[in-house]
Short mmCIF file of C-alpha atoms in Angstrom, two decimals:
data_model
loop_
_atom_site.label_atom_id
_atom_site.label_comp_id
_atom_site.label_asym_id
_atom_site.label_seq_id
_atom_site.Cartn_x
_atom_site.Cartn_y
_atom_site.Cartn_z
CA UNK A 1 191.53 183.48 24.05
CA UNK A 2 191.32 186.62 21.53
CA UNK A 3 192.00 189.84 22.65
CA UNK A 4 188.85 192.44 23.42
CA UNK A 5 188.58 195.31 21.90
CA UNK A 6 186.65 198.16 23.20
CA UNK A 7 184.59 200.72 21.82
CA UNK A 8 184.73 203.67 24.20
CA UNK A 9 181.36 205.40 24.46
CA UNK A 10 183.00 208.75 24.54
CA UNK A 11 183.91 208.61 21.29
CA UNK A 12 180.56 208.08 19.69
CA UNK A 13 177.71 209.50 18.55
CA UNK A 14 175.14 209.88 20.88
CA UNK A 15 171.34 210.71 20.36
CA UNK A 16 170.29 212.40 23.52
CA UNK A 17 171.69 211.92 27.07
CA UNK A 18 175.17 209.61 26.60
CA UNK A 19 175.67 206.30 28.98
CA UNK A 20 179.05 205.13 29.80
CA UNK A 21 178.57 201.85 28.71
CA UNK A 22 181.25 199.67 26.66
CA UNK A 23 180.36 197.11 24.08
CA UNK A 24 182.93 195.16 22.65
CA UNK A 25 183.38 194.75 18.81
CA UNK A 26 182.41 190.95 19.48
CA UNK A 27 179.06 191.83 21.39
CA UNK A 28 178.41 194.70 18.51
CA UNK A 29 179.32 192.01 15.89
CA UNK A 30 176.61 189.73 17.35
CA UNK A 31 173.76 192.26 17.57
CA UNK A 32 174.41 193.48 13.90
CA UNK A 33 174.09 189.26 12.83
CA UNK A 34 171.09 189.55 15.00
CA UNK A 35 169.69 191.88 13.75
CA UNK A 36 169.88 191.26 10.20
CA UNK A 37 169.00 187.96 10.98
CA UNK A 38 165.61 189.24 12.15
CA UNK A 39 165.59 191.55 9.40
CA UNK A 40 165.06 194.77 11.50
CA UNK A 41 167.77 196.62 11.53
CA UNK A 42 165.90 199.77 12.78
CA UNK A 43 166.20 197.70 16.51
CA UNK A 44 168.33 198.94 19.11
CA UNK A 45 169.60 196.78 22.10
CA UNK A 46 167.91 198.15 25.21
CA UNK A 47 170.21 196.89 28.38
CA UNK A 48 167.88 197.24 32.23
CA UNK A 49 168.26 196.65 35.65
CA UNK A 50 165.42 195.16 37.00
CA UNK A 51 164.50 193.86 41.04
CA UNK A 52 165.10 190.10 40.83
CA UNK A 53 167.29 187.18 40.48
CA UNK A 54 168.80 185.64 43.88
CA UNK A 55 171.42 188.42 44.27
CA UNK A 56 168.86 191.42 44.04
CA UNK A 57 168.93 192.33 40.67
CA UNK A 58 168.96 191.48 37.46
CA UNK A 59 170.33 192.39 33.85
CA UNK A 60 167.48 192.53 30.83
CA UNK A 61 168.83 192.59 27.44
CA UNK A 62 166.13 192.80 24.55
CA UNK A 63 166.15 194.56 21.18
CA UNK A 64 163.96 197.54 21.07
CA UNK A 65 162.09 200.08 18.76
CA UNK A 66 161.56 202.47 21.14
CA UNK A 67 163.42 205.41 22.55
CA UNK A 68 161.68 206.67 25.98
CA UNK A 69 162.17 209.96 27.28
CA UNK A 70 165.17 209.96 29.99
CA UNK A 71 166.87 207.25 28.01
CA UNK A 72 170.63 207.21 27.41
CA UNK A 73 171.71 206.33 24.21
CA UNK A 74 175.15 205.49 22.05
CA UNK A 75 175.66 204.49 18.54
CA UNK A 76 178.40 201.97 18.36
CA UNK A 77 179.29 201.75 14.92
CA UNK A 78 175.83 201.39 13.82
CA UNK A 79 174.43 199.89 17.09
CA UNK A 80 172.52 201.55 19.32
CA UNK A 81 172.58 200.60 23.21
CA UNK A 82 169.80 202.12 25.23
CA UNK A 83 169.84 202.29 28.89
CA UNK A 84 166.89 204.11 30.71
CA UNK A 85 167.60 206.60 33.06
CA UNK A 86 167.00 204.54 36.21
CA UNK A 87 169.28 201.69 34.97
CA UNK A 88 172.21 204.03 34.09
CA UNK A 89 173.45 204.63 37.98
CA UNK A 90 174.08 200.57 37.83
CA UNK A 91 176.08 200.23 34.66
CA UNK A 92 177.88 203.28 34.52
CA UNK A 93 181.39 201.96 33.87
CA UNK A 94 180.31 198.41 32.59
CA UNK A 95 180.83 196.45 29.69
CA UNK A 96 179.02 194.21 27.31
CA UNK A 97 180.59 191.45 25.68
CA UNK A 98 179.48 188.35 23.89
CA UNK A 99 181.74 184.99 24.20
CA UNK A 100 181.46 182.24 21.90
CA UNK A 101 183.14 179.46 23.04
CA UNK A 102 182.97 175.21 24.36
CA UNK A 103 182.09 176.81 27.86
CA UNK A 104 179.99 179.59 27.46
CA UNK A 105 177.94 181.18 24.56
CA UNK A 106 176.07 184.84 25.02
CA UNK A 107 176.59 187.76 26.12
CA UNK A 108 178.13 189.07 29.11
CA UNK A 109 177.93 192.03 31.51
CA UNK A 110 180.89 192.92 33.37
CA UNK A 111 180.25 195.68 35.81
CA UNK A 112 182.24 197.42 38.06
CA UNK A 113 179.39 198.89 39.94
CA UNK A 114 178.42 194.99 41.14
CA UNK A 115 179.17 194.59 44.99
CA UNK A 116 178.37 190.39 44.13
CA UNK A 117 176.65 188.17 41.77
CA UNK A 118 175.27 184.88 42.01
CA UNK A 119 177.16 181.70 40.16
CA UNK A 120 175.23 182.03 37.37
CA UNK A 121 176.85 185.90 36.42
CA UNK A 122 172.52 186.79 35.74
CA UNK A 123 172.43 188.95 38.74
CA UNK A 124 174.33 191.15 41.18
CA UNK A 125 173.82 193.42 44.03
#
């Protein structure tokens, strides 16, 4: 298993209020491939909390245009991570990965601020 290297938010540019969200180089790696992939590289990835899944709530990660007012946002290296304000409370602390391997392929949310999840690592409470 490689070693993961962290990009603390603190550090980087931020374009209005700043989240305390990590993303590792791999998950930042993966978004840029994404994104050129799709040819927009104007996207940023928005990351939400959102009422569901069997443990209460659930993580929504989707690339995004927009920037609403309220929302956090940090520029890792060229990738921006959005979190709106009401989603921020939940993450604060957290970190985004993305694992590439025989067992599991995507990306991954670990976060301090869960009290459980369910087996499948999609939702928490």
């Amino acid at each position: 298993m490689s070693d993961i290297t962290l990009t603390d938010p603190a550090t980087l540019e931020s374009h209005g209020p700043a989240h305390r969200v990590g993303v590792t180089d791999a998950a930042a790696e993966k978004v840029r491939t994404l994104l050129i992939q799709e040819g927009r590289e104007d996207l940023k990835l928005r990351v939400a909390v959102q009422p569901g899944g069997c443990s209460g709530l659930i993580y929504q990660l989707y690339f995004d245009e927009r920037e609403l007012e309220g929302d956090a946002i940090v520029d890792f290296d060229g990738v921006g991570v959005i979190i709106d304000k009401m989603s921020v409370p939940y993450l604060e602390g957290a970190t985004i990965d993305f694992e590439d391997t025989i067992q599991k392929q995507g990306f991954t949310i670990d976060n301090p601020n869960a009290g459980s999840s369910c087996a499948c690592g999609d939702s928490f409470s």
